[in-house]
C-alpha positions as a Python dict, from the first residue, in 0.01 Angstrom:
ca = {
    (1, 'X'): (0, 0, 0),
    (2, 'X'): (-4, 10, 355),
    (3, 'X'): (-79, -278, 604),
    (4, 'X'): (-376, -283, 814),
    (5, 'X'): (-520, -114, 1023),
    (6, 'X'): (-522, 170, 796),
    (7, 'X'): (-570, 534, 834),
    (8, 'X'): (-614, 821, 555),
    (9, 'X'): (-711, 1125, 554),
    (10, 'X'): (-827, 1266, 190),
    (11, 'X'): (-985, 1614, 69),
    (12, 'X'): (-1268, 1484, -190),
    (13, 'X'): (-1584, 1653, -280),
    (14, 'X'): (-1704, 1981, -388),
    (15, 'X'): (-1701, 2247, -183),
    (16, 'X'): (-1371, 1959, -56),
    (17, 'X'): (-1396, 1810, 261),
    (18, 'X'): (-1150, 1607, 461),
    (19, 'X'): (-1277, 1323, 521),
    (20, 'X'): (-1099, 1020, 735),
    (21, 'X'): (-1099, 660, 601),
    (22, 'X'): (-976, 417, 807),
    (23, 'X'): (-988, 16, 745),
    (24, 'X'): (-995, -267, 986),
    (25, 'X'): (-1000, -650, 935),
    (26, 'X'): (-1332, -794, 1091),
    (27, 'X'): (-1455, -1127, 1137),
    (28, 'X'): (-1698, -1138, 812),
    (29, 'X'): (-1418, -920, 580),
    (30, 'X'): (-1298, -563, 636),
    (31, 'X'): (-1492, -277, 753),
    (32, 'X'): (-1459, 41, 601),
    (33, 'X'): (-1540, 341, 784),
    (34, 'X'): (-1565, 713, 616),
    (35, 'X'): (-1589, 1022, 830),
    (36, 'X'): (-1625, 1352, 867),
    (37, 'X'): (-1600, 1491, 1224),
    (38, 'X'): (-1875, 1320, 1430),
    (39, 'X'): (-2050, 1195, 1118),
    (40, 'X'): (-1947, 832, 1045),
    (41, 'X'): (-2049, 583, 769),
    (42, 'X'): (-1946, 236, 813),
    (43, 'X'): (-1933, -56, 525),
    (44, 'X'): (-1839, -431, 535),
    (45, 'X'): (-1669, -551, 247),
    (46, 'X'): (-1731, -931, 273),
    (47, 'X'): (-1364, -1019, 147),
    (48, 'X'): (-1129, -1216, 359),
    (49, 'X'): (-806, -1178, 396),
    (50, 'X'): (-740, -822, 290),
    (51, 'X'): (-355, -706, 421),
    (52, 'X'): (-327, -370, 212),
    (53, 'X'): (-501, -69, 176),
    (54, 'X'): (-433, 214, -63),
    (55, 'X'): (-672, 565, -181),
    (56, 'X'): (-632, 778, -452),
    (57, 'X'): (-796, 1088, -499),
    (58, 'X'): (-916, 1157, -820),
    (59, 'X'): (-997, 1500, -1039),
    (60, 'X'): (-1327, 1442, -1203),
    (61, 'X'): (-1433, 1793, -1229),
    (62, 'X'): (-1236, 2138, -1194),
    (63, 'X'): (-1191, 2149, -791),
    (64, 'X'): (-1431, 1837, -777),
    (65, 'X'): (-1272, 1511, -633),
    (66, 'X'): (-1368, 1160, -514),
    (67, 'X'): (-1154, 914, -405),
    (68, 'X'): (-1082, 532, -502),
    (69, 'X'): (-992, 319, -190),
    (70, 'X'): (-813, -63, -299),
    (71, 'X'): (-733, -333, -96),
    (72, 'X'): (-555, -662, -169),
    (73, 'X'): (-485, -954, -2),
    (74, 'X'): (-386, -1341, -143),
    (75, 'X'): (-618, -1405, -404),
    (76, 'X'): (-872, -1132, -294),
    (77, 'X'): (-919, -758, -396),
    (78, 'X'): (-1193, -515, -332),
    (79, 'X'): (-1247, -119, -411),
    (80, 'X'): (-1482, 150, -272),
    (81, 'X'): (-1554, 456, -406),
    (82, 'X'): (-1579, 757, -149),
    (83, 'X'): (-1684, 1150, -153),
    (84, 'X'): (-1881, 1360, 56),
    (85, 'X'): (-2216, 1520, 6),
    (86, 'X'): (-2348, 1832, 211),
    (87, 'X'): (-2072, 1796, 430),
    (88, 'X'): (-2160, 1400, 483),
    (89, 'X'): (-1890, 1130, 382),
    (90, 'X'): (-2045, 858, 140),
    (91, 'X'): (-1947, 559, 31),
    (92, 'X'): (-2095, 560, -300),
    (93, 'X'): (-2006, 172, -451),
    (94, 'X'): (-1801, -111, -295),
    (95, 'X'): (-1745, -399, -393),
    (96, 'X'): (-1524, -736, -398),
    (97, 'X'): (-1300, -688, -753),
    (98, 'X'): (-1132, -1039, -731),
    (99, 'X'): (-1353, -1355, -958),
    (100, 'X'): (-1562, -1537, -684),
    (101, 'X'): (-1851, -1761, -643),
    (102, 'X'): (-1858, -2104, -837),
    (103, 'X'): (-1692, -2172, -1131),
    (104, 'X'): (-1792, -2079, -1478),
    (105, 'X'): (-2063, -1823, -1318),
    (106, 'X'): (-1796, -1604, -1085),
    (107, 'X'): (-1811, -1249, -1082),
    (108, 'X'): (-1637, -916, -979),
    (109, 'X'): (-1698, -555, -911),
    (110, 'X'): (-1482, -347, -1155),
    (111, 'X'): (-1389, 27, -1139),
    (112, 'X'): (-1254, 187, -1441),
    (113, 'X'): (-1121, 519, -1374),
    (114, 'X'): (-1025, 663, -1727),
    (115, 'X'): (-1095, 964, -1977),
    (116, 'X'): (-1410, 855, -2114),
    (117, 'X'): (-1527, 1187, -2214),
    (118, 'X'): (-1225, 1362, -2384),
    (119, 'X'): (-1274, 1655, -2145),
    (120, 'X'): (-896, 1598, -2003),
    (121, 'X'): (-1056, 1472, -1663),
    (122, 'X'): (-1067, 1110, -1552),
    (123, 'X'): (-1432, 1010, -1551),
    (124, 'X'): (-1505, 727, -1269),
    (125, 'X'): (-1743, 384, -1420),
    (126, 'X'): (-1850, 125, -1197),
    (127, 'X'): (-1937, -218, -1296),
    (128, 'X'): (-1994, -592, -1264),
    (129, 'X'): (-1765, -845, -1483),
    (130, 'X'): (-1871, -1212, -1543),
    (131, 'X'): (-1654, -1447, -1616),
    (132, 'X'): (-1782, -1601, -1957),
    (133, 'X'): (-1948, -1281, -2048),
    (134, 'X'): (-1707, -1091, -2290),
    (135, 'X'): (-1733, -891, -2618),
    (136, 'X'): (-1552, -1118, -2871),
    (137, 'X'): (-1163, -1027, -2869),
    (138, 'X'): (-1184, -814, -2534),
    (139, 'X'): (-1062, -1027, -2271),
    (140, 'X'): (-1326, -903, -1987),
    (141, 'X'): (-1612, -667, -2045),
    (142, 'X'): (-1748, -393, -1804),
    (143, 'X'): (-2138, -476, -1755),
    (144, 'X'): (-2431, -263, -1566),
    (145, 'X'): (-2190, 10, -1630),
    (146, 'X'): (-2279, 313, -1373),
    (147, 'X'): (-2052, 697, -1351),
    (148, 'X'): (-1990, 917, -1110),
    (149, 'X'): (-2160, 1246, -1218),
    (150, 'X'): (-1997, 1514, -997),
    (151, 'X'): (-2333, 1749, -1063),
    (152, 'X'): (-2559, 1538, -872),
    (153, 'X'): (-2272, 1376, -617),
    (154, 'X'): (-2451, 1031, -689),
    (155, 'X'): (-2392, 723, -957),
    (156, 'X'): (-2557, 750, -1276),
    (157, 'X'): (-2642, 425, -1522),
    (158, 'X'): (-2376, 517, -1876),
    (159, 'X'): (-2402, 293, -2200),
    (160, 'X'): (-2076, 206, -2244),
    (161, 'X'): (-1938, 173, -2644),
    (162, 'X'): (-1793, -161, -2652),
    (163, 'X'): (-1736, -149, -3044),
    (164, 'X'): (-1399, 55, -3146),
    (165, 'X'): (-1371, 292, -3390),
    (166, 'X'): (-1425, 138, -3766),
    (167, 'X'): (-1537, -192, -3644),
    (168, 'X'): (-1943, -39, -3683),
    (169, 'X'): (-2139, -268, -3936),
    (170, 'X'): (-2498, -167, -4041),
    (171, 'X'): (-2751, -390, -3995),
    (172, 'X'): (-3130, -417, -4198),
    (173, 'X'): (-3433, -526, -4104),
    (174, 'X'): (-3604, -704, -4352),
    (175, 'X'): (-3924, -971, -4337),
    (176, 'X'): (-3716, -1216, -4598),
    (177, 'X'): (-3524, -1492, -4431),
    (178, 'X'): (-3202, -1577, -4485),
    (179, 'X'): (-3248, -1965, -4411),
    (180, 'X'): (-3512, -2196, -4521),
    (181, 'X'): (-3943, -2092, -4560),
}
């Protein structure tokens, strides 16, 4: 991780383009800025207190990349994910990945970068975790699940299978109750 301000400068998109991130503490959080030459687009994270930044660029199709931008600080975390489309950076999702808000009802921004597919390529889901709301066993659970599709460049909404392998139980509908008429 390195401290802030910070500076990259990452090849991500397809045909790949450099493009610059740089990240600077602001009043309200940290500002993330993504460019390409003269073209600039600017984010605020609303997280406090951010100290480190780190990117990682990311295969998700043969000569297709994005990149995954973290930060950290005490107690707070955020991620952004970044490519370029038509020669224009974009700042596809960011969001604060630390629990926040009040207690019982806090959430986070989640990015799961993983082989999802089982095409050898790491395949980029975005999400939302709530702290209460888990699949029994699992101790969080990715909701409003989105994935970068590197055909379209953009975020697409995914169904995510939360049940493993074998664990599958059929269910029947039927107009007899099981309790009391």
């Amino acid at each position: 991780a390195d401290p802030l301000p910070f500076t990259s400068t990452l090849s991500v998109g397809h045909p790949a383009r450099a493009v610059r991130v740089e990240a600077s503490a602001e009043e309200d959080g940290l500002t993330l800025r993504v460019s390409i030459g003269s073209r600039t687009e600017p984010v605020l994270v609303r997280a406090r207190g951010i100290t480190d930044v780190t990117t990682e660029r990311i295969e998700v199709a043969p000569d297709h990349h994005v990149a995954v931008v973290r930060g950290t600080g005490e107690g707070v975390s955020f991620a952004a994910l970044v490519t370029a489309r038509a020669g224009v950076p974009c700042v596809l999702w960011s969001a604060r990945t630390d629990l926040h808000g009040d207690p019982g009802e806090r959430i986070a921004g989640a990015i799961e970068v993983e082989d999802r597919t089982g095409d050898g390529l790491p395949d980029v889901v975005v999400g939302v975790r709530r702290e209460g709301s888990t699949i029994c066993g699992e101790q969080s659970t990715l909701l409003l699940g989105r994935a970068y599709d590197p055909r379209q460049g953009e975020l697409r909404p995914v169904v995510l299978r939360h049940v493993g392998d074998g664990e599958e139980t059929s269910v029947i509908a039927t107009l007899v109750s099981p309790g009391p008429t």
